[in-house]
Coordinates of C-alpha atoms in Angstrom, one line a residue:
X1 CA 144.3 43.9 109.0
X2 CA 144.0 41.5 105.8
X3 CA 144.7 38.4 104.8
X4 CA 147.0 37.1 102.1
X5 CA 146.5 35.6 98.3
X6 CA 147.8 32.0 99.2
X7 CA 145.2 29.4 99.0
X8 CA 144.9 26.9 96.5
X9 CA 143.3 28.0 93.2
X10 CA 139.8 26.5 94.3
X11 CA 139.8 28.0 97.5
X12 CA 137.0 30.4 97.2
X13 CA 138.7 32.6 99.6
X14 CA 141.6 32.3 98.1
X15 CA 142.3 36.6 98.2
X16 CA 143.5 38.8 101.7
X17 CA 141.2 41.3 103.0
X18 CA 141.8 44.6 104.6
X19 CA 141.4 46.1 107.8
X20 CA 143.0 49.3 108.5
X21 CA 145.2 51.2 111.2
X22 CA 144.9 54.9 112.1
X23 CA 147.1 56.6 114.6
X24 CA 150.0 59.7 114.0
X25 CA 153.2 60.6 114.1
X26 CA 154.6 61.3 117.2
X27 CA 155.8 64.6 119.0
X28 CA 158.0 64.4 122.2
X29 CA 158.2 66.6 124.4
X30 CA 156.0 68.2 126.1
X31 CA 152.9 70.6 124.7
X32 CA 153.5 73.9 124.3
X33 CA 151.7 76.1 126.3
X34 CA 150.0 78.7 123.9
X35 CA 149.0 75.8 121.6
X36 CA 146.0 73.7 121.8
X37 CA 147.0 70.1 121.2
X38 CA 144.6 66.9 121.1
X39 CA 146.1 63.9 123.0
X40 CA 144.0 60.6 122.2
X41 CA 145.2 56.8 122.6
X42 CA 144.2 54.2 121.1
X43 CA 142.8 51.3 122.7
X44 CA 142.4 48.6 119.5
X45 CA 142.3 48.7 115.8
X46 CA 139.2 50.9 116.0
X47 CA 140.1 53.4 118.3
X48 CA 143.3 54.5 116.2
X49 CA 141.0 55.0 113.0
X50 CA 138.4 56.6 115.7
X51 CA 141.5 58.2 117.5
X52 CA 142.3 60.5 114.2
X53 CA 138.5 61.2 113.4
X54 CA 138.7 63.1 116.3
X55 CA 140.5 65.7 114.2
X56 CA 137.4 66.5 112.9
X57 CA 137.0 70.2 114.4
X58 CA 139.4 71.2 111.2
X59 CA 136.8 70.5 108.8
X60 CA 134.1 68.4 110.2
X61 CA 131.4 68.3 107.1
X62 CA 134.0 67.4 104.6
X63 CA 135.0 64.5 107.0
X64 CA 132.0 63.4 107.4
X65 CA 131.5 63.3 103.4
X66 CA 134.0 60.9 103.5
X67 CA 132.6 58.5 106.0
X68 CA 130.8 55.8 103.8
X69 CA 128.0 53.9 105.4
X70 CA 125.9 50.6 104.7
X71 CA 123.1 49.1 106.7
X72 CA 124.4 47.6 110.0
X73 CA 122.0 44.1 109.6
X74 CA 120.5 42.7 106.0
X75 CA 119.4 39.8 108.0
X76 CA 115.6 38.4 108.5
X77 CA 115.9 38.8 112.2
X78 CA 118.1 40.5 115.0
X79 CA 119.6 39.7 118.3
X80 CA 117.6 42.0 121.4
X81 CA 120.4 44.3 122.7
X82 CA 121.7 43.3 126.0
X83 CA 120.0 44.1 129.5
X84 CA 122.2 46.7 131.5
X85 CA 123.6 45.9 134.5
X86 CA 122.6 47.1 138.0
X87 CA 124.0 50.4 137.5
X88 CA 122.2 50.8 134.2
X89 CA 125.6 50.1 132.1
X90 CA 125.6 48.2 128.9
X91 CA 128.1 46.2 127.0
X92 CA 129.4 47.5 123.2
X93 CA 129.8 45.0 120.7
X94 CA 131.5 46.0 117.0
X95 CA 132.4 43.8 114.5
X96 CA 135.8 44.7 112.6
X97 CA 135.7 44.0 109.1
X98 CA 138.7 44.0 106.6
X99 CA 137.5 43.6 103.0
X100 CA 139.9 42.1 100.3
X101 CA 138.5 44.4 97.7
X102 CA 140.2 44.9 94.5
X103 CA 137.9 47.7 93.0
X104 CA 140.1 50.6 93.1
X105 CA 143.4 51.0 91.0
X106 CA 144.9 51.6 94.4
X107 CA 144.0 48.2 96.3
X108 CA 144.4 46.3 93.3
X109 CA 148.3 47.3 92.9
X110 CA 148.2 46.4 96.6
X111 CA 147.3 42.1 95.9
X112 CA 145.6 40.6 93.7
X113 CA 145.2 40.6 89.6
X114 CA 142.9 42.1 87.1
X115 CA 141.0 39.3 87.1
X116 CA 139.6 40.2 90.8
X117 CA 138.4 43.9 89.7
X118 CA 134.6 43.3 90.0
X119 CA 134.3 40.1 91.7
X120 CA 131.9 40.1 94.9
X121 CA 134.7 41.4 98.2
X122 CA 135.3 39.2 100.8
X123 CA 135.5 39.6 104.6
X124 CA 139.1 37.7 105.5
X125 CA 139.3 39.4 108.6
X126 CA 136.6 39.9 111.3
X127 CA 137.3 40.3 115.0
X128 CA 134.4 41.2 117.3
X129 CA 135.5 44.1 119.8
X130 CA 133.1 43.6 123.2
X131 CA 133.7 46.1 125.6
X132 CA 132.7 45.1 129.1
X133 CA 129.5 47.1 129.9
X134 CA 131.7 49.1 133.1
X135 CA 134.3 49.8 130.4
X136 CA 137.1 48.2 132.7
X137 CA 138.0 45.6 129.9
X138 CA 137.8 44.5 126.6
X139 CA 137.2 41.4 124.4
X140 CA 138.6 40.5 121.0
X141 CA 137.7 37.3 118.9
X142 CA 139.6 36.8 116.0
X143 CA 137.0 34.4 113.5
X144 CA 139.5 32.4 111.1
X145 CA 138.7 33.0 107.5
X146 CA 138.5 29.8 106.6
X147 CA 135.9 28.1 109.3
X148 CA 133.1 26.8 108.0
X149 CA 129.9 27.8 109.4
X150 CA 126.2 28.3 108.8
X151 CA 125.2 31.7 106.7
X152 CA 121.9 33.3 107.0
X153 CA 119.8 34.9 104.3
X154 CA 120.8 38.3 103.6
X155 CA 118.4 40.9 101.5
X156 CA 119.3 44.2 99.9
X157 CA 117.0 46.5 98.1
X158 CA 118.2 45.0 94.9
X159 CA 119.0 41.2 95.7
X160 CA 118.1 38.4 98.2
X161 CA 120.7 36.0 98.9
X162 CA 119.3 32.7 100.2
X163 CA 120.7 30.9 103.8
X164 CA 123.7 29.2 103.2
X165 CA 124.1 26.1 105.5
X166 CA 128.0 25.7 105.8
X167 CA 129.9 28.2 104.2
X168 CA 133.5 29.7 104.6
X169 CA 133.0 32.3 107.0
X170 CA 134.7 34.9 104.5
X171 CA 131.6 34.6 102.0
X172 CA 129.1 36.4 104.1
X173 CA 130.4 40.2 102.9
X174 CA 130.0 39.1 99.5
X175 CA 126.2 38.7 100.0
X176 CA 125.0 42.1 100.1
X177 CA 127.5 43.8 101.8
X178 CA 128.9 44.3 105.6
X179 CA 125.2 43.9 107.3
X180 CA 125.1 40.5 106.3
X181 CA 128.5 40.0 108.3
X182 CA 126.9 41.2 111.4
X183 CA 124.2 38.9 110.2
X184 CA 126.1 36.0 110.4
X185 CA 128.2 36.9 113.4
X186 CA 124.7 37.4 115.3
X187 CA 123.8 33.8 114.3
X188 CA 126.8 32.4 115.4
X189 CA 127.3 34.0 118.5
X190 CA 123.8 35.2 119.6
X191 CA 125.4 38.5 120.3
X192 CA 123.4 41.8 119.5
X193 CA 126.4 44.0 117.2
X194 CA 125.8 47.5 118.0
X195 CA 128.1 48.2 115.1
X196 CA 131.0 47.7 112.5
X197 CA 133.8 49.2 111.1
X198 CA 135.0 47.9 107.3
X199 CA 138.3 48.9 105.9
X200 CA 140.4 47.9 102.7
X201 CA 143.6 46.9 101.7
X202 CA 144.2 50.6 100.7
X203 CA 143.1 51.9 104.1
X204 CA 145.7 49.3 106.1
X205 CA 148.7 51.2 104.4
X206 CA 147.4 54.8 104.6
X207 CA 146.8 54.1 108.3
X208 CA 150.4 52.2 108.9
X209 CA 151.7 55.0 107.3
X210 CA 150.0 57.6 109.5
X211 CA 151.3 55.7 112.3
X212 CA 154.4 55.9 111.7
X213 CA 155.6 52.2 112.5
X214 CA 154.7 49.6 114.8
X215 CA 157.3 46.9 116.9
X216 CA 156.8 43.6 115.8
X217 CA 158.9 40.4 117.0
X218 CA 159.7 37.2 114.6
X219 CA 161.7 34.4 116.6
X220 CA 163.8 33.6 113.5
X221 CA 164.5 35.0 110.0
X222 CA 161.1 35.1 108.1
X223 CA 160.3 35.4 104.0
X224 CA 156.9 35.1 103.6
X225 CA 157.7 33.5 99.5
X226 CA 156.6 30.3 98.1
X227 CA 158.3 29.0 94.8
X228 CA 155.0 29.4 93.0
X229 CA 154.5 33.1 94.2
X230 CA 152.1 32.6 96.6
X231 CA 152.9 34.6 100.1
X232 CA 152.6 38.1 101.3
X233 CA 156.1 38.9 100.7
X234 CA 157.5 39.5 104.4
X235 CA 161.0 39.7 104.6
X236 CA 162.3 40.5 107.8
X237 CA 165.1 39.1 110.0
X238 CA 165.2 37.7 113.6
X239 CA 164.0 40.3 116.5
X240 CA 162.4 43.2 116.8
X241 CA 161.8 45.3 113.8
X242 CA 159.0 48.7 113.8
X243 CA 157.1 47.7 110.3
X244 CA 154.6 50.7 108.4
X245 CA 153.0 51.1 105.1
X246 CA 153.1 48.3 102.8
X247 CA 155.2 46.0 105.5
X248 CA 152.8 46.6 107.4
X249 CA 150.4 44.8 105.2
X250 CA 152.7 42.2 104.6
X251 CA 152.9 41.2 108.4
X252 CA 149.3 41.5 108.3
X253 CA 148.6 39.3 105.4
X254 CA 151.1 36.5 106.4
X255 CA 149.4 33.2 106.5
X256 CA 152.7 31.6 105.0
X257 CA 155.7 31.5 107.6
X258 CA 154.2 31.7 110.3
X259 CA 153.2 29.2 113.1
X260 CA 151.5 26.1 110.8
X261 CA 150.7 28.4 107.9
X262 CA 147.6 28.1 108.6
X263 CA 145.0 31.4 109.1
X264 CA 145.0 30.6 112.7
X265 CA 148.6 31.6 112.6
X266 CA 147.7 34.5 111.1
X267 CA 145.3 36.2 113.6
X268 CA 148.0 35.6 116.4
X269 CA 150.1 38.1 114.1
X270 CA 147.5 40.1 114.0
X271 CA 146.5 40.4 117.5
X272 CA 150.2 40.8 118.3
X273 CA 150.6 44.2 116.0
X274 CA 147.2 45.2 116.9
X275 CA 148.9 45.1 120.9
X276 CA 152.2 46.5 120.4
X277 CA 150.1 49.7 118.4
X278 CA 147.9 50.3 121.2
X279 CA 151.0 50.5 123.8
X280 CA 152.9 52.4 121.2
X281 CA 149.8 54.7 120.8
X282 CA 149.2 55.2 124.4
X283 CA 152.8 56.0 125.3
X284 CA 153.7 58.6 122.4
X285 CA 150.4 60.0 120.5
X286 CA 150.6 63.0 120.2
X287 CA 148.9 65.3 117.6
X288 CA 149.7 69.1 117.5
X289 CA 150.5 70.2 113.8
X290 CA 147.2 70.9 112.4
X291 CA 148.6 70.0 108.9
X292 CA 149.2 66.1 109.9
X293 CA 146.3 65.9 112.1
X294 CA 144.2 67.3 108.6
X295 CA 146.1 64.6 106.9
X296 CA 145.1 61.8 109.6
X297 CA 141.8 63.0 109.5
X298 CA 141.5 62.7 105.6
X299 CA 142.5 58.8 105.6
X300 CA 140.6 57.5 108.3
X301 CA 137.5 58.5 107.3
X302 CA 138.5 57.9 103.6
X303 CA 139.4 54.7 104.8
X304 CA 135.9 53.7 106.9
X305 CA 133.2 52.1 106.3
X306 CA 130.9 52.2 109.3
X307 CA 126.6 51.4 109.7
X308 CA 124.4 54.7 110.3
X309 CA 124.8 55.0 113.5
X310 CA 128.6 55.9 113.6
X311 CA 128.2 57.4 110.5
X312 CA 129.2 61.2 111.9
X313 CA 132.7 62.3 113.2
X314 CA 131.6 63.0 116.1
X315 CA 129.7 59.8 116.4
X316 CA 133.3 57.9 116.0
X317 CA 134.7 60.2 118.4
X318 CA 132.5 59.7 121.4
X319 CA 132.6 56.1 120.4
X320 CA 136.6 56.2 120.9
X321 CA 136.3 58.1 124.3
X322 CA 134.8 54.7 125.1
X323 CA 137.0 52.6 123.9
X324 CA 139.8 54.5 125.6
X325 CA 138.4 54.0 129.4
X326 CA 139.6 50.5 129.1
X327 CA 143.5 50.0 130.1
X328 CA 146.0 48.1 128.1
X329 CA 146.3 45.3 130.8
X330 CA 142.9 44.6 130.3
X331 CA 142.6 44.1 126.9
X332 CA 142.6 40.0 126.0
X333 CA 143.2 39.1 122.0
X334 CA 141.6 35.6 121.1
X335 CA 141.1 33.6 118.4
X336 CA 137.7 31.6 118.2
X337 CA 138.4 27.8 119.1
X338 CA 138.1 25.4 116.1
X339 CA 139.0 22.1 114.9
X340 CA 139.4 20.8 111.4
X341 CA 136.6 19.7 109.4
X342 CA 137.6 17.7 106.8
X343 CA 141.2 16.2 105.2
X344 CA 142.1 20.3 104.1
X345 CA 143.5 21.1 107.1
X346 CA 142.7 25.0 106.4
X347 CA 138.8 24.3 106.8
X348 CA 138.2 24.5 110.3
X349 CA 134.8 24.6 112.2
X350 CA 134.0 25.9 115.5
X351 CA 135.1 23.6 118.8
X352 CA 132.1 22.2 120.4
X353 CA 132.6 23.0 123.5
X354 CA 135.4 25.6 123.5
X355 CA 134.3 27.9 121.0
X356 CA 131.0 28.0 123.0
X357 CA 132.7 28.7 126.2
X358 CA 134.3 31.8 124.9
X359 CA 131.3 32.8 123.3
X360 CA 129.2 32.5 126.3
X361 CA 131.7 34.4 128.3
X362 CA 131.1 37.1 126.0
X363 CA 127.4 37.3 125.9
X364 CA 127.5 37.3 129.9
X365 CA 129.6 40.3 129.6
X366 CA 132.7 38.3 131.8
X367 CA 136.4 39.0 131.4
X368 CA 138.4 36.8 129.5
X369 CA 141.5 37.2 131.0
X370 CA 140.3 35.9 134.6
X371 CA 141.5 38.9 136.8
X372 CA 138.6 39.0 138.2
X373 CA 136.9 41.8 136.7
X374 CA 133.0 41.6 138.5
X375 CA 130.7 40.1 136.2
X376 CA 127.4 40.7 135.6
X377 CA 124.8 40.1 138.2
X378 CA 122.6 36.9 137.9
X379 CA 119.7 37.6 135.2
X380 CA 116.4 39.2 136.7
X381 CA 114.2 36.2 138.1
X382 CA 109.9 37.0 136.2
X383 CA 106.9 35.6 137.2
X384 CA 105.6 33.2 135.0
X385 CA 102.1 34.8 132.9
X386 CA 100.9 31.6 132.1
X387 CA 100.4 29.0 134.2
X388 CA 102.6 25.4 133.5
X389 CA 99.4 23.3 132.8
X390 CA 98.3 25.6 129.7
X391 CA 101.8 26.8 128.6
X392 CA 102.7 25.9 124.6
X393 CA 106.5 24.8 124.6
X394 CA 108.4 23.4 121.7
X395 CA 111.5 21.3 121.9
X396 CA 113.7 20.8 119.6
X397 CA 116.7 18.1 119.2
X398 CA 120.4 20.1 118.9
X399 CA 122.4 17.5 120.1
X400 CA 124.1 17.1 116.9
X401 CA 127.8 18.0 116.7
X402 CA 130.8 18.5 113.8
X403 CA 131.9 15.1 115.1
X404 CA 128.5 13.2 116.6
X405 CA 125.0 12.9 115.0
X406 CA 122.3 14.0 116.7
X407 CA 120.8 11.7 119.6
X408 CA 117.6 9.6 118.5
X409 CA 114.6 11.1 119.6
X410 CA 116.2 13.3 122.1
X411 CA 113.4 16.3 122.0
X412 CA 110.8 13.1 122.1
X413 CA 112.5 11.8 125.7
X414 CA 113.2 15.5 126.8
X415 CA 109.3 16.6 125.8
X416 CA 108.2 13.9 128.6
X417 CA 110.4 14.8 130.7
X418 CA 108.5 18.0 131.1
X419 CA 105.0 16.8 131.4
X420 CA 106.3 15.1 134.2
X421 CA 107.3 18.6 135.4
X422 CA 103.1 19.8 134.4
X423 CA 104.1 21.3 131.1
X424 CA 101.8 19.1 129.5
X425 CA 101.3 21.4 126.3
X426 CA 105.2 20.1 125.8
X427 CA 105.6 19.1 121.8
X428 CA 108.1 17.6 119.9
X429 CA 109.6 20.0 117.1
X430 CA 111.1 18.6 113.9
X431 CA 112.6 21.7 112.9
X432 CA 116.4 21.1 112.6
X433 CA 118.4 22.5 115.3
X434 CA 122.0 22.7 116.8
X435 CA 124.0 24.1 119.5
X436 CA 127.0 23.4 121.7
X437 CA 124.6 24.2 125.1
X438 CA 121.2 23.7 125.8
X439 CA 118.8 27.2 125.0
X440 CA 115.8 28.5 126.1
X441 CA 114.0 30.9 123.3
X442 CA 111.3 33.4 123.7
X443 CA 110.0 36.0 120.9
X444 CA 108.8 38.9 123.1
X445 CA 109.3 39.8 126.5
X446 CA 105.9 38.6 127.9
X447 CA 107.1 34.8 127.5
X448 CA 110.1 35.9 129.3
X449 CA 109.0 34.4 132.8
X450 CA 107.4 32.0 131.2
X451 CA 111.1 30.5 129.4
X452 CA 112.6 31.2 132.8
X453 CA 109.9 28.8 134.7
X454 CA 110.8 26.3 131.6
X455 CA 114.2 26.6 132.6
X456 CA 113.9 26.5 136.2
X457 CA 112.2 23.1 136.0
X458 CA 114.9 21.2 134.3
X459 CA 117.7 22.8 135.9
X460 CA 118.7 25.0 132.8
X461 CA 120.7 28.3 134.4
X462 CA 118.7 31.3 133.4
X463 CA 121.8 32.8 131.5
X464 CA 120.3 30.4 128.7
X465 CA 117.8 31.8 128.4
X466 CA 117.4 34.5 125.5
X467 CA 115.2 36.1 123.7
X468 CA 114.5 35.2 119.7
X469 CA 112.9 36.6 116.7
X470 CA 113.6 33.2 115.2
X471 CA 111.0 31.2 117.5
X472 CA 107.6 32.5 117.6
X473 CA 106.8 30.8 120.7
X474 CA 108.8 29.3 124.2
X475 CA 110.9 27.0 122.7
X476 CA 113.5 24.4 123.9
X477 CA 116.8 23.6 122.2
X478 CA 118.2 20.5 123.9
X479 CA 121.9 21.4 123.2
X480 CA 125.0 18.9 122.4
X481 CA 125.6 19.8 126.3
X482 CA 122.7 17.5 127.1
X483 CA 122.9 14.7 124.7
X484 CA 121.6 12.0 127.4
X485 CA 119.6 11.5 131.2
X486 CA 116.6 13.4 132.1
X487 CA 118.4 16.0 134.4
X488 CA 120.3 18.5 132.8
X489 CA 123.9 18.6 133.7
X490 CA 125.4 20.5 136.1
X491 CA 128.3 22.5 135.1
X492 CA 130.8 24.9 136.4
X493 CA 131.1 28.3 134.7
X494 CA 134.1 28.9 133.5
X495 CA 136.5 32.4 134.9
X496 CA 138.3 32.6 131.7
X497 CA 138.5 32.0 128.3
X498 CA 140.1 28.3 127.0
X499 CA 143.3 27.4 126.3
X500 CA 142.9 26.8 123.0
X501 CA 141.7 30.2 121.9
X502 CA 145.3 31.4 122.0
X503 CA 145.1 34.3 124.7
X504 CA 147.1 37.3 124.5
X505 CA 147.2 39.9 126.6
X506 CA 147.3 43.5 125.5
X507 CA 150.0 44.6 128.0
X508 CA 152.3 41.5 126.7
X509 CA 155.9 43.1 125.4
X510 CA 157.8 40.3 124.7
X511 CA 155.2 38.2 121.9
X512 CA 157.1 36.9 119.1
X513 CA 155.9 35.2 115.9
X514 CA 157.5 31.3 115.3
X515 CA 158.3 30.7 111.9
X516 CA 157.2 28.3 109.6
X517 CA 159.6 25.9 108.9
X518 CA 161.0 26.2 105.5
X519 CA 160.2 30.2 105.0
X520 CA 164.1 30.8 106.6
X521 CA 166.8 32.7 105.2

């Protein structure tokens, strides 16, 4: 997928990104019997550029040449993997990445002008991909280009790139590469990424055009044109129209004629062809002529730029027969909750509350879609190591919101509050915090019982509590959640994701894209 060239000549992120599409021509018919042919289906973006890597029996070194790789995390600290479930599963998190690279002759041609050839590549497209840790269903948040939020420092062999406090969320490839992208996703999310995938504008059409086209619905005639030039150039009329190659990029790009021409708008075009390709994929691939699936092969992995450890053919391919377990049904598109942040109404920040709801749905590993998939059991209850009365605990004031300042003295009034509990070692923290919910933090796991007997005190569910290379001792966040009272509050977890993160089921036939008003013909 990638984003378009329409922003106003300011707009830092003013150029679309790439993120590519693999998948095949289609055979009907059923396989002949003296002929070995490789059936695969694709379950998301990733699986179709994973689904043709599987093609790499042909020529699997020279495949694996092509794959180009980059360090998976360039920030100063990490997110701990997640804890399996009671039957030793564990979730998969990968961060897609489309670049909006101009530095080849061939992505250049594709958007953009000379002017762009050299210029630092940025990230207008990233969707995290969380597959549930029993593989029965799968996640997808769509982050807008354009939100503003907090980047951390990034380092390289050759450069350091210092934290960033509010930046467009695009920025963070541009500073050092991919790994700072999982960098900043981990920061926003608290989500350990146990990968990514990066592909280009040139990659998008290679892989539309392996594909061979995908349905896509507009509820009125759309051209994507402004009179000053800007717009991806769509041109399609009311209904139902199969799109591939360089339409396909247009549809992909789109920001203006669609919905509010806003990026929001966008990613619900995107998760809408990313759909209708999966249940295209999984009703019709299928790969028997050696010659195409050599071909496939050849611009996936031309087309990927993954971290080490998917950095083999085969690697991608056991990663895809993952990523195919989960059925179409179960696949739920969303966009990340956000609300505007200043009089621009393209520069969004994430929704206190909502954004956080889907989030934390995601790090507990539960369905978004509310079918009532079985979540994951209750985190493991430790025995404290050291006893309340002797226990170090900082607390630190996060009340503060896009749209409320922090609360005056609120770690001052909480720290109290728990030497009334016996934590008497309880100290007030300056260092400058936020968060939508109240947190827990541990650095190692021999403080572990110790943040959950914290926790257990003030009524804090144990699902907040994580583990944090950014604390270097049990530390307490008092979140926006808890802004007031000495109890914390209650609260119902929620069975699906909000309202307002646009929700879109993968097995949905009959999505079509409004259009903007004034981009008819």
């Amino acid at each position: 997928m990638t984003l378009d060239t329409q922003a106003r000549p300011k707009d830092r992120g003013r150029h679309g990104g790439g993120s590519g599409r693999g998948g095949g021509d289609t055979e009907p018919g059923a396989p002949r019997p003296k002929r070995r042919i490789l059936r695969w289906s694709a379950t998301t973006l990733a699986f179709v550029i994973l689904g043709t890597a599987g093609a790499g029996y042909l020529y699997y070194e020279h495949l694996n040449a092509n794959i180009k790789k980059a360090e998976r995390n360039l920030g100063d600290s990490d997110v701990p993997e997640a804890t399996p479930n009671a039957a030793g599963q564990t979730p998969l998190n990968i961060l897609m990445i489309g670049s909006d690279s101009r530095n080849t002759a061939k992505d250049l041609k594709l958007g953009g002008s000379k002017a762009d050839v050299g210029r630092p590549p940025l990230a207008d497209v990233q969707m995290l991909l969380h597959v549930s840790a029993d593989r029965s269903n799968m996640s997808v948040v769509s982050l807008p280009r354009d939100t503003m939020i907090p980047i951390p420092r990034c380092t390289t062999a050759e450069k350091k790139y210092e934290a960033l406090s509010l930046a467009m969320a695009n920025e963070s490839l541009g500073r050092g590469g991919p790994g700072c992208t999982v960098a900043t996703w981990q920061k926003l999310a608290r989500i350990h990424i146990d990968h990514f995938m990066m592909v280009d504008f040139s990659g998008v059409v290679d892989m539309a055009d392996a594909i061979g086209g995908v349905p896509v619905c507009v509820k009125q005639n759309v051209y994507s044109h402004t009179s000053d030039g800007h717009g991806s150039g769509l041109k399609l009329e009311a209904g139902t129209h199969p799109v591939k190659g360089e339409q396909a990029l247009q549809w992909l790009r789109t920001r203006y004629g669609f919905e509010d021409g806003t990026d929001i708008g966008r990613t619900h075009a995107q998760h809408m062809y990313m759909n209708s390709m999966v249940r295209q994929l999984r009703a019709n691939a299928t790969l028997g002529n050696p010659t195409e699936m050599r071909r496939l092969a050849e611009a996936a992995t031309k087309a990927l730029t993954v971290d080490e450890g998917l950095g083999t053919v085969k690697k991608l391919y056991d990663l895809a027969g993952e990523l195919q377990k989960v059925p179409t049904k179960r696949i739920t598109m969303t966009t990340l909750p956000t609300v505007q942040w200043s009089q621009d109404h393209n520069r969004l920040v994430p929704d206190p509350e909502d954004a956080d709801q889907l989030l934390s749905m995601v790090r507990d590993d539960r369905p978004l879609d509310g079918r009532g998939a079985k979540h994951r059991t209750e985190q493991k209850v430790k025995a404290p190591s050291t006893p309340a009365g002797t226990l170090a605990v900082q607390v630190r004031n996060g009340t503060g919101t896009t749209t409320e300042a922090p609360t005056p003295q609120r770690a001052s009034t909480v720290t109290q509050v728990l030497r009334g509990k016996g934590f008497t070692r309880a100290e007030a923290d300056i260092t400058a915090a936020t968060g939508a919910k109240t947190l827990l933090l541990y650095p190692s796991a021999d403080l572990e019982g110790d943040a959950q007997a914290v926790a257990k005190a003030l009524g804090v569910p144990l699902g907040q509590v994580h583990r944090s290379t950014d604390v270097s001792g049990v530390t307490l966040v008092v979140g926006a959640d808890w802004r007031t009272g000495d109890a914390y509050p209650k609260s119902k977890s929620a069975d699906k994701a909000p309202s307002t993160a646009a929700v879109l089921p993968g097995d949905k036939e009959d999505a079509c894209m409004e259009v903007q008003k004034g981009f008819t013909w």
